mmCIF file of C-alpha atoms in Angstrom:
data_model
loop_
_atom_site.group_PDB
_atom_site.id
_atom_site.type_symbol
_atom_site.label_atom_id
_atom_site.label_comp_id
_atom_site.label_asym_id
_atom_site.label_seq_id
_atom_site.Cartn_x
_atom_site.Cartn_y
_atom_site.Cartn_z
ATOM 1 C CA MET A 1 37.483 -17.177 0.092
ATOM 2 C CA ILE A 2 36.264 -15.524 -3.062
ATOM 3 C CA ALA A 3 35.731 -11.812 -3.629
ATOM 4 C CA ARG A 4 32.150 -11.815 -4.826
ATOM 5 C CA GLU A 5 31.905 -8.158 -5.774
ATOM 6 C CA THR A 6 35.080 -8.402 -7.856
ATOM 7 C CA ILE A 7 33.679 -11.429 -9.703
ATOM 8 C CA TYR A 8 30.234 -9.951 -10.347
ATOM 9 C CA ALA A 9 31.778 -6.644 -11.470
ATOM 10 C CA ALA A 10 34.065 -8.500 -13.908
ATOM 11 C CA LEU A 11 31.113 -10.405 -15.391
ATOM 12 C CA TYR A 12 29.124 -7.181 -15.687
ATOM 13 C CA ALA A 13 31.982 -5.450 -17.505
ATOM 14 C CA GLN A 14 32.427 -8.438 -19.819
ATOM 15 C CA VAL A 15 28.796 -8.648 -20.952
ATOM 16 C CA THR A 16 27.856 -4.966 -21.026
ATOM 17 C CA GLY A 17 30.655 -4.314 -23.491
ATOM 18 C CA ALA A 18 29.400 -7.085 -25.774
ATOM 19 C CA ALA A 19 26.913 -4.972 -27.736
ATOM 20 C CA ALA A 20 25.690 -1.389 -28.028
ATOM 21 C CA PHE A 21 23.429 -1.575 -24.990
ATOM 22 C CA VAL A 22 21.850 1.812 -24.284
ATOM 23 C CA THR A 23 20.893 0.960 -20.713
ATOM 24 C CA THR A 24 22.657 -1.457 -18.367
ATOM 25 C CA GLY A 25 22.546 -2.106 -14.673
ATOM 26 C CA ARG A 26 22.943 -4.485 -11.806
ATOM 27 C CA ARG A 27 19.582 -3.541 -10.372
ATOM 28 C CA LEU A 28 16.945 -5.370 -12.397
ATOM 29 C CA ARG A 29 14.303 -3.217 -14.032
ATOM 30 C CA HIS A 30 11.181 -4.463 -15.771
ATOM 31 C CA TRP A 31 10.917 -3.721 -19.498
ATOM 32 C CA ASN A 32 7.731 -1.736 -18.846
ATOM 33 C CA GLU A 33 9.922 0.810 -17.033
ATOM 34 C CA LEU A 34 12.057 1.418 -20.136
ATOM 35 C CA THR A 35 11.205 3.538 -23.136
ATOM 36 C CA PRO A 36 12.122 2.325 -26.627
ATOM 37 C CA ALA A 37 14.923 4.942 -26.633
ATOM 38 C CA GLU A 38 16.484 3.272 -23.553
ATOM 39 C CA GLN A 39 16.846 -0.049 -25.374
ATOM 40 C CA PRO A 40 18.523 -2.388 -26.041
ATOM 41 C CA ALA A 41 19.144 -2.958 -22.364
ATOM 42 C CA LEU A 42 20.968 -5.517 -20.259
ATOM 43 C CA PHE A 43 20.569 -6.132 -16.540
ATOM 44 C CA LEU A 44 22.527 -8.546 -14.367
ATOM 45 C CA ARG A 45 20.689 -10.276 -11.523
ATOM 46 C CA GLN A 46 22.485 -12.326 -8.884
ATOM 47 C CA LYS A 47 20.294 -15.362 -8.416
ATOM 48 C CA MET A 48 21.903 -18.016 -6.241
ATOM 49 C CA GLU A 49 25.195 -19.285 -4.838
ATOM 50 C CA VAL A 50 25.943 -22.928 -4.070
ATOM 51 C CA GLY A 51 29.017 -23.946 -2.125
ATOM 52 C CA ALA A 52 30.467 -27.444 -1.852
ATOM 53 C CA VAL A 53 33.577 -28.944 -0.298
ATOM 54 C CA PRO A 54 34.703 -31.778 -2.603
ATOM 55 C CA VAL A 55 37.188 -33.241 -0.117
ATOM 56 C CA LEU A 56 37.529 -32.610 3.603
ATOM 57 C CA GLY A 57 40.037 -29.810 4.074
ATOM 58 C CA ALA A 58 39.798 -28.606 0.469
ATOM 59 C CA PRO A 59 38.659 -25.071 -0.314
ATOM 60 C CA THR A 60 34.996 -24.446 -1.009
ATOM 61 C CA VAL A 61 33.963 -24.715 -4.645
ATOM 62 C CA TRP A 62 31.346 -22.094 -5.413
ATOM 63 C CA THR A 63 28.854 -21.983 -8.262
ATOM 64 C CA LEU A 64 27.471 -18.476 -8.648
ATOM 65 C CA SER A 65 24.253 -18.329 -10.668
ATOM 66 C CA VAL A 66 23.345 -15.142 -12.483
ATOM 67 C CA GLU A 67 20.604 -14.116 -14.878
ATOM 68 C CA LEU A 68 21.222 -11.670 -17.689
ATOM 69 C CA HIS A 69 18.006 -9.912 -18.693
ATOM 70 C CA LEU A 70 18.126 -8.542 -22.240
ATOM 71 C CA TYR A 71 15.431 -6.205 -23.531
ATOM 72 C CA ALA A 72 14.963 -4.778 -26.999
ATOM 73 C CA HIS A 73 12.267 -2.872 -28.831
ATOM 74 C CA CYS A 74 11.207 -3.713 -32.377
ATOM 75 C CA SER A 75 9.540 -0.830 -34.167
ATOM 76 C CA ASP A 76 9.061 -2.683 -37.468
ATOM 77 C CA PRO A 77 5.439 -3.921 -37.488
ATOM 78 C CA TYR A 78 6.169 -6.388 -40.306
ATOM 79 C CA GLY A 79 9.610 -7.746 -39.458
ATOM 80 C CA PRO A 80 10.192 -10.627 -37.061
ATOM 81 C CA PRO A 81 11.077 -9.204 -33.621
ATOM 82 C CA ALA A 82 13.715 -11.896 -33.086
ATOM 83 C CA THR A 83 15.931 -10.214 -35.692
ATOM 84 C CA VAL A 84 16.582 -7.483 -33.117
ATOM 85 C CA LEU A 85 17.223 -9.881 -30.230
ATOM 86 C CA ASN A 86 19.323 -12.553 -31.949
ATOM 87 C CA PRO A 87 22.406 -10.342 -32.521
ATOM 88 C CA LEU A 88 22.309 -9.317 -28.844
ATOM 89 C CA LEU A 89 22.229 -12.958 -27.750
ATOM 90 C CA ASP A 90 25.092 -13.736 -30.140
ATOM 91 C CA ALA A 91 27.128 -10.853 -28.711
ATOM 92 C CA VAL A 92 26.636 -12.027 -25.122
ATOM 93 C CA GLU A 93 27.546 -15.583 -26.097
ATOM 94 C CA ALA A 94 30.698 -14.324 -27.828
ATOM 95 C CA ALA A 95 31.638 -12.228 -24.790
ATOM 96 C CA LEU A 96 31.486 -15.331 -22.606
ATOM 97 C CA ALA A 97 33.311 -17.594 -25.056
ATOM 98 C CA PRO A 98 36.608 -18.899 -23.698
ATOM 99 C CA PRO A 99 39.725 -17.383 -25.234
ATOM 100 C CA PRO A 100 41.340 -20.049 -27.460
ATOM 101 C CA ALA A 101 44.708 -19.642 -25.739
ATOM 102 C CA ILE A 102 43.444 -20.880 -22.358
ATOM 103 C CA GLY A 103 40.196 -22.663 -23.212
ATOM 104 C CA VAL A 104 38.241 -21.312 -20.226
ATOM 105 C CA GLN A 105 36.489 -18.025 -19.543
ATOM 106 C CA ASN A 106 37.890 -16.776 -16.248
ATOM 107 C CA LEU A 107 36.674 -13.163 -16.622
ATOM 108 C CA GLY A 108 40.278 -12.017 -16.231
ATOM 109 C CA LEU A 109 40.382 -13.406 -12.682
ATOM 110 C CA PRO A 110 42.328 -16.688 -12.991
ATOM 111 C CA ALA A 111 43.022 -16.906 -9.251
ATOM 112 C CA MET A 112 39.296 -16.929 -8.412
ATOM 113 C CA VAL A 113 37.213 -17.869 -11.456
ATOM 114 C CA GLN A 114 37.653 -21.301 -12.975
ATOM 115 C CA HIS A 115 35.027 -20.845 -15.682
ATOM 116 C CA ALA A 116 32.046 -18.649 -16.570
ATOM 117 C CA CYS A 117 29.534 -19.739 -19.178
ATOM 118 C CA ILE A 118 25.934 -19.730 -20.306
ATOM 119 C CA ALA A 119 24.389 -22.708 -18.535
ATOM 120 C CA GLY A 120 20.794 -23.779 -18.918
ATOM 121 C CA LYS A 121 17.743 -22.737 -20.873
ATOM 122 C CA VAL A 122 17.598 -19.261 -22.372
ATOM 123 C CA THR A 123 14.045 -17.987 -21.964
ATOM 124 C CA ILE A 124 12.846 -15.813 -24.841
ATOM 125 C CA ASP A 125 9.713 -13.719 -25.262
ATOM 126 C CA GLU A 126 9.916 -12.852 -28.942
ATOM 127 C CA GLY A 127 7.383 -10.054 -28.735
ATOM 128 C CA THR A 128 5.152 -11.577 -31.388
ATOM 129 C CA LEU A 129 2.057 -9.771 -30.143
ATOM 130 C CA ARG A 130 3.774 -6.498 -29.268
ATOM 131 C CA ASP A 131 6.956 -4.534 -29.922
ATOM 132 C CA GLN A 132 8.818 -5.551 -26.754
ATOM 133 C CA ILE A 133 11.325 -8.419 -26.838
ATOM 134 C CA ALA A 134 13.014 -10.006 -23.818
ATOM 135 C CA ALA A 135 15.394 -12.833 -23.016
ATOM 136 C CA ILE A 136 16.761 -14.254 -19.783
ATOM 137 C CA VAL A 137 20.193 -15.834 -20.134
ATOM 138 C CA PRO A 138 21.396 -18.060 -17.266
ATOM 139 C CA VAL A 139 25.107 -17.810 -16.480
ATOM 140 C CA GLU A 140 27.125 -19.894 -14.040
ATOM 141 C CA ILE A 141 30.488 -18.920 -12.608
ATOM 142 C CA LEU A 142 32.610 -21.688 -11.092
ATOM 143 C CA CYS A 143 34.945 -20.410 -8.374
ATOM 144 C CA ILE A 144 37.342 -21.960 -5.894
ATOM 145 C CA GLY A 145 37.703 -20.025 -2.677
#
């Protein structure tokens, strides 16, 4: 068995410390609910869990899917909005990079987490027509229970 709350809390701690996020949470909020002063913001959303038993009698292998929602406000009417978002994406990617010594990102939970990483397409709304920028970063956590 895995301890889900421990795993999700470890991921949350890992990514919220990645950059100077003003607002963070595990309850998703829409960017329209945030003022520019409350940004940049990061929210973690549990999306899906898939369990599989690779061999009869073996422990369940879990893939926990999470979305990280990043919001930022760009007040420069002439600068490209992505210049505000790109450093935040880089910081989250760096926070999830595996430490060179072990080669996997286990979120500090080696007994439960085999690897956590960005997996899939990162959806970006660059805010070209307005000042609000958003990105959704898919993260997968591989666990053996």
